[in-house]
Short mmCIF file of C-alpha atoms in Angstrom, two decimals:
data_model
loop_
_atom_site.label_atom_id
_atom_site.label_comp_id
_atom_site.label_asym_id
_atom_site.label_seq_id
_atom_site.Cartn_x
_atom_site.Cartn_y
_atom_site.Cartn_z
CA MET A 1 125.78 91.63 86.64
CA GLY A 2 128.88 90.01 86.36
CA GLU A 3 127.62 86.53 87.13
CA THR A 4 127.01 83.32 84.92
CA THR A 5 123.35 83.25 86.27
CA LEU A 6 120.83 84.46 88.79
CA PHE A 7 119.11 80.90 88.43
CA ALA A 8 117.91 79.94 92.16
CA ARG A 9 118.89 83.24 93.44
CA THR A 10 115.09 84.83 93.76
CA GLY A 11 114.42 86.67 96.54
CA GLY A 12 114.85 89.97 98.33
CA ALA A 13 118.55 90.30 98.23
CA PRO A 14 119.08 89.73 94.72
CA SER A 15 116.15 91.27 93.45
CA LEU A 16 117.16 94.74 95.60
CA ALA A 17 120.76 94.26 94.13
CA VAL A 18 119.70 94.14 90.56
CA GLY A 19 117.45 96.95 90.85
CA MET A 20 120.07 99.23 92.66
CA ALA A 21 122.70 98.12 90.12
CA SER A 22 120.33 98.96 87.17
CA ILE A 23 119.80 102.65 89.19
CA PHE A 24 123.44 103.40 89.70
CA GLY A 25 124.50 101.94 86.14
CA SER A 26 121.94 104.33 84.18
CA THR A 27 123.40 107.31 86.54
CA PHE A 28 127.26 106.25 86.69
CA GLY A 29 127.41 104.06 83.40
CA ARG A 30 126.59 100.63 82.56
CA GLY A 31 130.43 99.61 82.60
CA LEU A 32 130.38 99.41 86.14
CA LEU A 33 127.09 97.56 86.51
CA SER A 34 128.44 94.18 88.22
CA VAL A 35 130.62 96.32 90.59
CA TRP A 36 127.29 97.79 91.87
CA TYR A 37 125.72 94.69 91.94
CA HIS A 38 127.94 93.04 93.94
CA PHE A 39 128.29 96.25 96.10
CA ALA A 40 124.92 96.03 97.06
CA ILE A 41 124.89 92.47 97.86
CA MET A 42 127.66 92.89 100.40
CA PHE A 43 125.90 96.22 101.80
CA GLU A 44 122.62 93.82 102.53
CA ALA A 45 124.41 91.24 104.09
CA VAL A 46 126.55 93.29 106.19
CA PHE A 47 123.06 95.19 107.13
CA ILE A 48 121.07 91.93 108.21
CA LEU A 49 124.56 90.17 109.39
CA THR A 50 124.87 93.84 111.85
CA THR A 51 121.22 93.49 112.77
CA ILE A 52 121.20 90.08 113.71
CA ASP A 53 124.32 90.71 115.70
CA ALA A 54 122.57 93.38 117.75
CA GLY A 55 119.65 91.62 118.30
CA THR A 56 121.43 88.90 119.62
CA ARG A 57 123.45 90.83 121.90
CA VAL A 58 120.80 93.00 123.23
CA GLY A 59 118.59 90.10 123.54
CA ARG A 60 121.29 88.14 125.97
CA PHE A 61 121.58 90.82 128.11
CA MET A 62 117.87 90.99 128.60
CA LEU A 63 117.62 87.34 129.11
CA GLN A 64 120.62 87.81 131.39
CA ASP A 65 119.04 90.29 133.57
CA LEU A 66 115.70 88.34 133.64
CA LEU A 67 117.61 84.94 134.81
CA GLY A 68 119.40 87.31 137.34
CA HIS A 69 115.87 87.31 139.51
CA ILE A 70 116.23 83.71 139.96
CA SER A 71 120.17 83.01 140.30
CA ALA A 72 122.26 85.91 141.07
CA PRO A 73 125.03 84.43 138.86
CA LEU A 74 122.79 84.01 135.67
CA GLY A 75 122.43 87.53 135.94
CA ARG A 76 126.24 88.59 135.73
CA THR A 77 127.27 88.99 132.22
CA SER A 78 130.83 87.95 133.05
CA TRP A 79 129.87 84.50 134.27
CA TYR A 80 131.10 82.37 130.95
CA PRO A 81 128.09 79.69 131.98
CA SER A 82 125.77 82.35 131.86
CA VAL A 83 126.72 83.92 128.81
CA ILE A 84 126.48 80.09 127.11
CA ILE A 85 123.04 79.80 128.18
CA SER A 86 121.78 82.90 127.35
CA SER A 87 123.33 82.98 123.85
CA THR A 88 122.23 79.52 123.11
CA ALA A 89 118.53 80.51 124.02
CA ILE A 90 118.61 83.50 121.64
CA VAL A 91 119.93 81.90 118.80
CA ALA A 92 117.85 79.12 118.94
CA GLY A 93 114.89 81.43 119.14
CA TRP A 94 116.47 82.93 115.81
CA GLY A 95 116.71 79.54 114.50
CA TYR A 96 113.11 78.82 115.19
CA PHE A 97 111.72 81.55 113.48
CA LEU A 98 113.98 81.07 110.59
CA TYR A 99 112.59 76.96 110.38
CA ILE A 100 109.10 78.14 110.81
CA GLY A 101 109.53 81.46 107.82
CA VAL A 102 110.78 78.37 105.75
CA ILE A 103 108.05 75.82 106.27
CA ASP A 104 105.08 78.12 106.26
CA PRO A 105 102.74 77.25 103.39
CA ASN A 106 101.75 81.31 103.35
CA GLY A 107 105.15 82.43 102.97
CA GLY A 108 107.76 83.22 105.82
CA ILE A 109 107.45 86.83 105.36
CA ASN A 110 103.82 87.05 106.55
CA ILE A 111 105.59 86.04 109.80
CA LEU A 112 109.11 87.62 110.16
CA TRP A 113 108.38 91.13 108.63
CA PRO A 114 105.96 91.75 111.41
CA LEU A 115 108.37 90.43 114.21
CA PHE A 116 110.97 92.65 112.56
CA GLY A 117 109.21 95.56 111.71
CA ILE A 118 107.24 96.55 115.04
CA PRO A 119 110.49 95.74 117.41
CA THR A 120 112.45 98.47 115.30
CA ARG A 121 109.71 101.09 115.64
CA CYS A 122 109.87 100.46 119.46
CA TRP A 123 113.21 101.27 119.44
CA ARG A 124 112.81 104.16 118.07
CA ALA A 125 109.88 105.28 120.34
CA ILE A 126 112.41 104.56 123.16
CA ALA A 127 115.17 106.63 121.45
CA LEU A 128 112.38 109.42 121.16
CA SER A 129 111.21 108.75 124.81
CA VAL A 130 114.75 109.62 125.96
CA SER A 131 115.15 112.60 123.82
CA THR A 132 111.98 114.02 124.82
CA ALA A 133 112.74 113.47 128.66
CA ILE A 134 116.23 115.42 128.11
CA ILE A 135 114.36 118.48 126.41
CA ILE A 136 112.18 118.27 129.59
CA LYS A 137 114.74 118.33 131.91
CA THR A 138 116.93 120.94 130.25
CA ALA A 139 116.33 124.52 131.87
CA ASN A 140 114.44 126.81 129.04
CA LYS A 141 114.24 124.24 126.64
CA LYS A 142 110.98 122.80 127.47
CA ALA A 143 109.41 124.67 124.81
CA TYR A 144 110.85 122.41 122.15
CA ALA A 145 109.66 118.94 123.85
CA TRP A 146 106.86 118.59 121.17
CA VAL A 147 109.56 118.47 118.56
CA THR A 148 110.11 114.88 119.89
CA GLY A 149 106.92 114.66 121.79
CA ALA A 150 104.85 114.63 118.79
CA PRO A 151 106.60 112.06 116.48
CA LEU A 152 106.89 109.90 119.70
CA ALA A 153 103.15 110.06 120.42
CA TRP A 154 102.66 109.30 116.89
CA LEU A 155 105.06 106.34 116.82
CA ALA A 156 103.93 104.91 120.07
CA THR A 157 100.41 104.73 119.25
CA VAL A 158 100.71 103.34 115.88
CA THR A 159 103.15 100.60 116.88
CA THR A 160 100.76 99.68 119.86
CA VAL A 161 97.82 99.48 117.90
CA ALA A 162 99.60 97.48 115.19
CA ALA A 163 101.20 95.39 117.44
CA TRP A 164 97.74 94.57 118.89
CA GLN A 165 96.28 93.74 115.97
CA LYS A 166 98.74 91.64 114.83
CA VAL A 167 98.35 89.24 117.39
CA MET A 168 94.14 89.79 118.47
CA SER A 169 92.61 90.87 115.05
CA VAL A 170 89.64 88.53 114.27
CA ASP A 171 91.11 89.02 110.38
CA PRO A 172 92.78 85.65 109.68
CA LYS A 173 95.10 87.64 106.95
CA LEU A 174 96.48 89.83 109.97
CA GLY A 175 95.75 88.31 113.29
CA PHE A 176 98.10 85.39 114.38
CA PHE A 177 95.54 83.63 116.49
CA ALA A 178 92.57 83.84 113.94
CA GLY A 179 94.88 82.53 110.92
CA ALA A 180 95.80 79.63 113.03
CA ASP A 181 92.08 79.08 113.68
CA ASP A 182 90.73 79.71 110.42
CA MET A 183 93.58 77.02 108.89
CA ALA A 184 92.69 74.52 111.76
CA ALA A 185 89.03 75.01 110.29
CA LYS A 186 89.75 74.58 106.75
CA LEU A 187 92.01 71.27 107.77
CA ALA A 188 89.12 70.09 109.78
CA ALA A 189 86.68 70.57 106.65
CA GLY A 190 89.43 68.81 103.83
CA ALA A 191 89.69 72.29 102.44
CA LEU A 192 93.43 72.78 102.34
CA SER A 193 95.83 72.11 99.64
CA ALA A 194 97.91 69.26 99.74
CA ASP A 195 100.92 70.75 100.93
CA LYS A 196 99.40 73.10 103.63
CA ALA A 197 97.80 70.29 105.05
CA ARG A 198 100.72 68.12 105.30
CA TRP A 199 102.58 71.13 106.71
CA ARG A 200 99.43 71.73 109.23
CA ARG A 201 99.37 68.09 110.07
CA ASN A 202 103.41 67.84 110.74
CA SER A 203 103.31 71.43 112.47
CA SER A 204 100.61 69.60 115.11
CA SER A 205 101.93 66.50 115.65
CA THR A 206 105.54 67.79 116.65
CA SER A 207 103.92 70.42 118.91
CA GLY A 208 101.88 67.68 120.25
CA SER A 209 105.52 65.91 120.82
CA MET A 210 107.26 68.81 122.28
CA ALA A 211 104.25 69.23 124.75
CA GLY A 212 104.48 65.47 125.86
#
């Protein structure tokens, strides 16, 4: 792959990059294997950074719009203090999810992936809603509204049900609250491993301190 070692580089990005490099290498020749590997790494980094940048920007605008109902200056996107306050809050939110994902004994992907997947589907539903509205309002085009309306109905239904289940499901492996209750019950019964019990106690003490 053009690297001296891949030790300590396990995870989604290197694994996907190695797979993509192998596919491209088998098609275009093994001589460019390192080129394809580093191209895939760069592609992933740019994609992730672009996604986070867009999410941060949109989140800041939404937070400023919300704060504008409390204080008019906070709702102005051109007012520098408002930009600093809202940007700091959104970035702190990203940092919180990152921290929880790192210390989660069940693996951060169990928390981070649903939180990433559900909103992206909601964005697609919004795009389909706009497209459907435009078609309906266009003269002599109402008959074609099903082209975007059908996938909109399916996407909105599936995403809403998935979001509800992720939060409210009684299955500990699926629902957030059920999973927390299940871990608390195991902690009380002494059925957790040492690492998970330590993480749970630390999380509880941190939450208590923050509440105090």
